[in-house]
Amino acid sequence: VASRCANTVVIVNSVSQLNLEAWIDHPNVVGVIWSGMPGSEYGHAIVDVLFGNYNPGGKLVFTLAKNDSDYGTDISESYNSNYTEGVFLDYRHFDEHNIVPRYFFGYGLSYTTFAFSSLDISKARKGPHTISSQYRQHRMRPYANIGTSSIYEP
């Protein structure tokens, strides 16, 4: 489709990771919406998102790799997994092995723009760290996302 349409928006209906690399950088692909497993009002909802009447605000619940081999695991043909990788699943696996994914766990966009500035992290001699920043949100639609930060201990 993208080879014949100058403004292609790809809508992905999937509950798990897919490799997007065959088409994600095509110059005619101008957007991707990962809609998961939509319900009965999906048609109306996706039209509202595509025409800018509703501000999408979802986040990925998994990491999307650039290569299938980046995941470190494969489908088990025995239907039995021992999880020998321990806690190093998904984003932890990517961090542990210094793999840059296509899209990180928690990635998501909306029609709203966000700006963070004046980031400061101070470490107390005892106790928790203090993190502060300035945050600005420019809303396109009334019910835009709330800015959030995710911090993971290495």
Short mmCIF file of N, CA and C in Angstrom, two decimals, residues 19-153:
data_model
loop_
_atom_site.label_atom_id
_atom_site.label_comp_id
_atom_site.label_asym_id
_atom_site.label_seq_id
_atom_site.Cartn_x
_atom_site.Cartn_y
_atom_site.Cartn_z
N ASN A 19 7.56 -7.60 14.08
CA ASN A 19 8.70 -6.91 13.49
C ASN A 19 8.19 -5.94 12.43
N LEU A 20 8.46 -4.65 12.62
CA LEU A 20 7.98 -3.59 11.74
C LEU A 20 9.01 -3.16 10.70
N GLU A 21 10.20 -3.71 10.77
CA GLU A 21 11.34 -3.18 10.01
C GLU A 21 11.17 -3.22 8.50
N ALA A 22 10.36 -4.13 7.96
CA ALA A 22 10.22 -4.24 6.51
C ALA A 22 9.57 -3.00 5.90
N TRP A 23 8.82 -2.24 6.71
CA TRP A 23 8.08 -1.10 6.15
C TRP A 23 8.12 0.18 6.99
N ILE A 24 8.58 0.13 8.21
CA ILE A 24 8.46 1.28 9.12
C ILE A 24 9.21 2.52 8.61
N ASP A 25 10.31 2.34 7.90
CA ASP A 25 11.08 3.48 7.39
C ASP A 25 10.71 3.87 5.96
N HIS A 26 9.68 3.27 5.42
CA HIS A 26 9.25 3.63 4.06
C HIS A 26 8.85 5.10 4.07
N PRO A 27 9.30 5.88 3.10
CA PRO A 27 9.01 7.32 3.12
C PRO A 27 7.52 7.68 3.08
N ASN A 28 6.69 6.78 2.60
CA ASN A 28 5.26 7.08 2.54
C ASN A 28 4.50 6.67 3.80
N VAL A 29 5.17 5.96 4.72
CA VAL A 29 4.53 5.62 6.00
C VAL A 29 4.69 6.83 6.92
N VAL A 30 3.60 7.52 7.15
CA VAL A 30 3.65 8.75 7.94
C VAL A 30 3.17 8.55 9.37
N GLY A 31 2.68 7.36 9.69
CA GLY A 31 2.22 7.10 11.04
C GLY A 31 1.88 5.65 11.26
N VAL A 32 1.94 5.25 12.53
CA VAL A 32 1.56 3.90 12.93
C VAL A 32 0.69 4.02 14.17
N ILE A 33 -0.42 3.32 14.17
CA ILE A 33 -1.27 3.24 15.36
C ILE A 33 -1.33 1.78 15.76
N TRP A 34 -0.88 1.49 16.97
CA TRP A 34 -0.94 0.13 17.50
C TRP A 34 -2.21 0.05 18.32
N SER A 35 -3.22 -0.60 17.78
CA SER A 35 -4.53 -0.57 18.44
C SER A 35 -4.84 -1.82 19.26
N GLY A 36 -3.92 -2.75 19.34
CA GLY A 36 -4.16 -3.94 20.15
C GLY A 36 -5.31 -4.76 19.60
N MET A 37 -6.22 -5.13 20.47
CA MET A 37 -7.40 -5.90 20.08
C MET A 37 -8.63 -5.05 20.35
N PRO A 38 -9.08 -4.32 19.35
CA PRO A 38 -10.19 -3.38 19.55
C PRO A 38 -11.54 -4.07 19.70
N GLY A 39 -12.48 -3.31 20.21
CA GLY A 39 -13.83 -3.82 20.43
C GLY A 39 -14.80 -3.44 19.34
N SER A 40 -16.07 -3.50 19.65
CA SER A 40 -17.12 -3.32 18.64
C SER A 40 -17.22 -1.89 18.11
N GLU A 41 -16.74 -0.90 18.85
CA GLU A 41 -16.80 0.49 18.39
C GLU A 41 -15.49 0.94 17.74
N TYR A 42 -14.67 -0.03 17.39
CA TYR A 42 -13.35 0.25 16.83
C TYR A 42 -13.40 1.15 15.60
N GLY A 43 -14.28 0.87 14.68
CA GLY A 43 -14.36 1.67 13.45
C GLY A 43 -14.59 3.14 13.73
N HIS A 44 -15.56 3.43 14.59
CA HIS A 44 -15.84 4.83 14.95
C HIS A 44 -14.66 5.45 15.68
N ALA A 45 -14.06 4.68 16.59
CA ALA A 45 -12.96 5.20 17.40
C ALA A 45 -11.74 5.53 16.54
N ILE A 46 -11.38 4.64 15.63
CA ILE A 46 -10.18 4.87 14.82
C ILE A 46 -10.38 6.04 13.87
N VAL A 47 -11.59 6.23 13.38
CA VAL A 47 -11.88 7.39 12.53
C VAL A 47 -11.69 8.68 13.32
N ASP A 48 -12.18 8.70 14.57
CA ASP A 48 -12.00 9.89 15.41
C ASP A 48 -10.53 10.20 15.64
N VAL A 49 -9.71 9.17 15.84
CA VAL A 49 -8.28 9.38 16.04
C VAL A 49 -7.63 9.88 14.75
N LEU A 50 -7.92 9.24 13.63
CA LEU A 50 -7.30 9.61 12.36
C LEU A 50 -7.64 11.03 11.92
N PHE A 51 -8.85 11.48 12.23
CA PHE A 51 -9.26 12.82 11.82
C PHE A 51 -8.99 13.87 12.89
N GLY A 52 -8.32 13.49 13.99
CA GLY A 52 -7.94 14.45 15.01
C GLY A 52 -9.05 14.86 15.95
N ASN A 53 -10.16 14.14 15.94
CA ASN A 53 -11.27 14.46 16.86
C ASN A 53 -11.05 13.89 18.25
N TYR A 54 -10.13 12.95 18.38
CA TYR A 54 -9.80 12.36 19.67
C TYR A 54 -8.29 12.23 19.75
N ASN A 55 -7.73 12.56 20.88
CA ASN A 55 -6.30 12.52 21.10
C ASN A 55 -5.90 11.15 21.64
N PRO A 56 -5.20 10.33 20.86
CA PRO A 56 -4.81 9.01 21.37
C PRO A 56 -3.80 9.15 22.50
N GLY A 57 -3.80 8.21 23.41
CA GLY A 57 -2.90 8.33 24.53
C GLY A 57 -2.39 7.01 25.07
N GLY A 58 -2.33 5.98 24.27
CA GLY A 58 -1.86 4.69 24.75
C GLY A 58 -0.35 4.59 24.77
N LYS A 59 0.14 3.63 25.51
CA LYS A 59 1.57 3.35 25.61
C LYS A 59 1.79 1.87 25.31
N LEU A 60 2.94 1.55 24.74
CA LEU A 60 3.26 0.15 24.46
C LEU A 60 3.46 -0.62 25.76
N VAL A 61 2.94 -1.83 25.80
CA VAL A 61 3.08 -2.67 26.99
C VAL A 61 4.22 -3.67 26.82
N PHE A 62 4.99 -3.50 25.76
CA PHE A 62 6.15 -4.34 25.50
C PHE A 62 7.13 -3.55 24.65
N THR A 63 8.32 -4.10 24.45
CA THR A 63 9.35 -3.48 23.64
C THR A 63 9.28 -4.05 22.23
N LEU A 64 9.41 -3.19 21.23
CA LEU A 64 9.45 -3.64 19.84
C LEU A 64 10.88 -3.60 19.33
N ALA A 65 11.40 -4.76 18.95
CA ALA A 65 12.79 -4.89 18.51
C ALA A 65 12.95 -4.50 17.05
N LYS A 66 14.21 -4.27 16.68
CA LYS A 66 14.53 -4.05 15.27
C LYS A 66 14.75 -5.38 14.56
N ASN A 67 15.22 -6.38 15.29
CA ASN A 67 15.47 -7.72 14.74
C ASN A 67 14.81 -8.75 15.65
N ASP A 68 14.28 -9.80 15.07
CA ASP A 68 13.66 -10.84 15.88
C ASP A 68 14.66 -11.45 16.87
N SER A 69 15.92 -11.55 16.47
CA SER A 69 16.94 -12.13 17.34
C SER A 69 17.24 -11.26 18.55
N ASP A 70 16.82 -10.00 18.54
CA ASP A 70 17.06 -9.10 19.67
C ASP A 70 16.29 -9.52 20.92
N TYR A 71 15.24 -10.29 20.77
CA TYR A 71 14.43 -10.67 21.93
C TYR A 71 15.13 -11.67 22.84
N GLY A 72 16.03 -12.47 22.32
CA GLY A 72 16.76 -13.41 23.16
C GLY A 72 16.02 -14.69 23.46
N THR A 73 14.75 -14.76 23.13
CA THR A 73 13.96 -15.98 23.31
C THR A 73 13.20 -16.23 22.02
N ASP A 74 12.67 -17.42 21.90
CA ASP A 74 11.89 -17.76 20.72
C ASP A 74 10.68 -18.55 21.17
N ILE A 75 9.82 -18.84 20.24
CA ILE A 75 8.62 -19.62 20.56
C ILE A 75 9.04 -21.01 20.98
N SER A 76 8.51 -21.47 22.09
CA SER A 76 8.81 -22.80 22.59
C SER A 76 7.90 -23.82 21.91
N GLU A 77 8.51 -24.76 21.22
CA GLU A 77 7.72 -25.78 20.53
C GLU A 77 7.19 -26.82 21.50
N SER A 78 7.73 -26.87 22.71
CA SER A 78 7.27 -27.86 23.69
C SER A 78 6.16 -27.31 24.58
N TYR A 79 5.80 -26.05 24.39
CA TYR A 79 4.79 -25.38 25.22
C TYR A 79 5.20 -25.33 26.68
N ASN A 80 6.50 -25.40 26.93
CA ASN A 80 7.00 -25.37 28.29
C ASN A 80 8.20 -24.43 28.31
N SER A 81 8.16 -23.42 29.15
CA SER A 81 9.27 -22.48 29.25
C SER A 81 9.81 -22.48 30.67
N ASN A 82 11.12 -22.57 30.79
CA ASN A 82 11.75 -22.56 32.10
C ASN A 82 12.22 -21.18 32.53
N TYR A 83 12.14 -20.19 31.66
CA TYR A 83 12.55 -18.82 31.95
C TYR A 83 13.97 -18.77 32.50
N THR A 84 14.89 -19.36 31.77
CA THR A 84 16.29 -19.36 32.20
C THR A 84 16.90 -17.96 32.18
N GLU A 85 16.24 -17.01 31.51
CA GLU A 85 16.75 -15.63 31.48
C GLU A 85 16.44 -14.87 32.77
N GLY A 86 15.72 -15.49 33.70
CA GLY A 86 15.40 -14.83 34.96
C GLY A 86 14.52 -13.61 34.76
N VAL A 87 14.91 -12.49 35.35
CA VAL A 87 14.10 -11.26 35.25
C VAL A 87 14.40 -10.48 33.98
N PHE A 88 15.34 -10.95 33.17
CA PHE A 88 15.75 -10.19 31.99
C PHE A 88 14.85 -10.46 30.79
N LEU A 89 13.58 -10.11 30.96
CA LEU A 89 12.59 -10.20 29.90
C LEU A 89 12.30 -8.80 29.39
N ASP A 90 11.86 -8.72 28.15
CA ASP A 90 11.43 -7.47 27.53
C ASP A 90 12.46 -6.36 27.73
N TYR A 91 12.06 -5.21 28.30
CA TYR A 91 12.98 -4.06 28.37
C TYR A 91 14.21 -4.37 29.19
N ARG A 92 14.10 -5.25 30.18
CA ARG A 92 15.27 -5.60 30.98
C ARG A 92 16.30 -6.36 30.14
N HIS A 93 15.82 -7.21 29.25
CA HIS A 93 16.72 -7.93 28.34
C HIS A 93 17.46 -6.94 27.44
N PHE A 94 16.74 -5.98 26.88
CA PHE A 94 17.35 -4.98 26.00
C PHE A 94 18.39 -4.16 26.76
N ASP A 95 18.07 -3.75 27.98
CA ASP A 95 19.02 -2.99 28.80
C ASP A 95 20.25 -3.82 29.13
N GLU A 96 20.04 -5.05 29.57
CA GLU A 96 21.13 -5.93 29.98
C GLU A 96 22.12 -6.18 28.85
N HIS A 97 21.63 -6.27 27.62
CA HIS A 97 22.48 -6.59 26.48
C HIS A 97 22.78 -5.39 25.58
N ASN A 98 22.48 -4.19 26.08
CA ASN A 98 22.74 -2.94 25.34
C ASN A 98 22.19 -2.98 23.91
N ILE A 99 20.95 -3.43 23.78
CA ILE A 99 20.28 -3.50 22.48
C ILE A 99 19.35 -2.30 22.36
N VAL A 100 19.48 -1.55 21.28
CA VAL A 100 18.59 -0.41 21.04
C VAL A 100 17.38 -0.93 20.25
N PRO A 101 16.19 -0.87 20.85
CA PRO A 101 15.01 -1.38 20.15
C PRO A 101 14.44 -0.35 19.18
N ARG A 102 13.46 -0.75 18.41
CA ARG A 102 12.74 0.19 17.55
C ARG A 102 11.93 1.12 18.44
N TYR A 103 11.14 0.55 19.36
CA TYR A 103 10.35 1.34 20.30
C TYR A 103 10.45 0.70 21.68
N PHE A 104 10.73 1.51 22.68
CA PHE A 104 10.88 1.04 24.05
C PHE A 104 9.53 0.75 24.70
N PHE A 105 9.54 -0.12 25.69
CA PHE A 105 8.39 -0.34 26.56
C PHE A 105 7.92 1.02 27.08
N GLY A 106 6.62 1.28 27.02
CA GLY A 106 6.07 2.54 27.49
C GLY A 106 6.04 3.64 26.46
N TYR A 107 6.57 3.38 25.26
CA TYR A 107 6.58 4.39 24.20
C TYR A 107 5.15 4.68 23.76
N GLY A 108 4.88 5.92 23.48
CA GLY A 108 3.57 6.29 22.98
C GLY A 108 3.53 7.77 22.66
N LEU A 109 2.74 8.10 21.69
CA LEU A 109 2.61 9.49 21.28
C LEU A 109 1.16 9.91 21.29
N SER A 110 0.96 11.19 21.23
CA SER A 110 -0.38 11.74 21.10
C SER A 110 -0.26 12.99 20.23
N TYR A 111 -1.35 13.66 20.01
CA TYR A 111 -1.31 14.90 19.25
C TYR A 111 -0.88 16.08 20.12
N THR A 112 -0.63 15.82 21.38
CA THR A 112 -0.18 16.85 22.31
C THR A 112 1.34 16.88 22.30
N THR A 113 1.92 18.05 22.47
CA THR A 113 3.37 18.14 22.59
C THR A 113 3.73 18.38 24.06
N PHE A 114 4.84 17.79 24.47
CA PHE A 114 5.30 17.89 25.85
C PHE A 114 6.72 18.43 25.85
N ALA A 115 7.06 19.19 26.85
CA ALA A 115 8.41 19.71 26.97
C ALA A 115 8.87 19.56 28.42
N PHE A 116 10.02 18.93 28.60
CA PHE A 116 10.63 18.80 29.92
C PHE A 116 11.90 19.63 29.92
N SER A 117 12.17 20.31 31.01
CA SER A 117 13.39 21.11 31.12
C SER A 117 13.82 21.15 32.58
N SER A 118 14.98 21.70 32.82
CA SER A 118 15.52 21.89 34.18
C SER A 118 15.52 20.60 34.99
N LEU A 119 15.97 19.52 34.39
CA LEU A 119 16.05 18.25 35.10
C LEU A 119 17.14 18.31 36.15
N ASP A 120 16.81 17.90 37.37
CA ASP A 120 17.77 17.89 38.46
C ASP A 120 17.58 16.61 39.27
N ILE A 121 18.68 15.90 39.49
CA ILE A 121 18.65 14.69 40.32
C ILE A 121 19.66 14.90 41.43
N SER A 122 19.17 14.87 42.67
CA SER A 122 20.08 15.05 43.80
C SER A 122 20.05 13.80 44.66
N LYS A 123 21.23 13.37 45.06
CA LYS A 123 21.34 12.16 45.85
C LYS A 123 21.59 12.54 47.30
N ALA A 124 20.73 12.06 48.15
CA ALA A 124 20.92 12.28 49.58
C ALA A 124 21.95 11.27 50.09
N ARG A 125 22.65 11.65 51.15
CA ARG A 125 23.64 10.73 51.71
C ARG A 125 22.96 9.45 52.18
N LYS A 126 21.82 9.59 52.81
CA LYS A 126 20.99 8.45 53.21
C LYS A 126 19.59 8.73 52.73
N GLY A 127 18.91 7.72 52.30
CA GLY A 127 17.53 7.91 51.86
C GLY A 127 17.41 7.98 50.35
N PRO A 128 16.26 8.41 49.90
CA PRO A 128 15.98 8.38 48.45
C PRO A 128 16.62 9.55 47.70
N HIS A 129 16.67 9.40 46.40
CA HIS A 129 17.09 10.48 45.50
C HIS A 129 15.90 11.40 45.30
N THR A 130 16.18 12.65 44.97
CA THR A 130 15.12 13.61 44.64
C THR A 130 15.27 13.98 43.17
N ILE A 131 14.18 13.86 42.43
CA ILE A 131 14.19 14.19 41.01
C ILE A 131 13.17 15.29 40.78
N SER A 132 13.59 16.35 40.10
CA SER A 132 12.65 17.43 39.80
C SER A 132 12.89 17.92 38.37
N SER A 133 11.84 18.47 37.78
CA SER A 133 11.96 19.05 36.44
C SER A 133 10.78 19.97 36.19
N GLN A 134 10.93 20.79 35.18
CA GLN A 134 9.83 21.63 34.71
C GLN A 134 9.12 20.86 33.61
N TYR A 135 7.82 20.98 33.56
CA TYR A 135 7.03 20.24 32.59
C TYR A 135 6.01 21.17 31.97
N ARG A 136 5.91 21.13 30.65
CA ARG A 136 4.94 21.96 29.95
C ARG A 136 4.20 21.10 28.93
N GLN A 137 2.90 21.29 28.88
CA GLN A 137 2.06 20.51 27.98
C GLN A 137 1.25 21.45 27.10
N HIS A 138 1.31 21.24 25.80
CA HIS A 138 0.53 22.02 24.84
C HIS A 138 -0.54 21.10 24.29
N ARG A 139 -1.76 21.30 24.70
CA ARG A 139 -2.84 20.39 24.33
C ARG A 139 -3.46 20.74 22.98
N MET A 140 -3.69 19.71 22.21
CA MET A 140 -4.45 19.89 20.98
C MET A 140 -5.93 19.64 21.26
N ARG A 141 -6.20 18.71 22.13
CA ARG A 141 -7.56 18.32 22.48
C ARG A 141 -7.71 18.34 24.01
N PRO A 142 -8.91 18.48 24.52
CA PRO A 142 -9.11 18.65 25.95
C PRO A 142 -8.64 17.51 26.85
N TYR A 143 -8.70 16.27 26.41
CA TYR A 143 -8.39 15.17 27.31
C TYR A 143 -7.05 14.53 26.96
N ALA A 144 -6.04 15.34 26.88
CA ALA A 144 -4.70 14.87 26.52
C ALA A 144 -4.08 14.09 27.67
N ASN A 145 -2.99 13.41 27.36
CA ASN A 145 -2.26 12.64 28.37
C ASN A 145 -1.70 13.54 29.46
N ILE A 146 -1.46 12.94 30.58
CA ILE A 146 -0.73 13.59 31.66
C ILE A 146 0.72 13.19 31.48
N GLY A 147 1.64 14.12 31.62
CA GLY A 147 3.05 13.80 31.48
C GLY A 147 3.51 12.89 32.60
N THR A 148 4.21 11.83 32.25
CA THR A 148 4.73 10.91 33.24
C THR A 148 6.19 10.62 32.94
N SER A 149 6.91 10.25 33.96
CA SER A 149 8.29 9.83 33.81
C SER A 149 8.42 8.45 34.41
N SER A 150 9.17 7.59 33.76
CA SER A 150 9.43 6.26 34.28
C SER A 150 10.91 6.14 34.57
N ILE A 151 11.23 5.65 35.75
CA ILE A 151 12.62 5.52 36.16
C ILE A 151 12.85 4.08 36.55
N TYR A 152 13.88 3.47 35.99
CA TYR A 152 14.20 2.08 36.27
C TYR A 152 15.58 2.00 36.89
N GLU A 153 15.69 1.20 37.92
CA GLU A 153 16.98 1.01 38.57
C GLU A 153 17.83 0.09 37.70
#
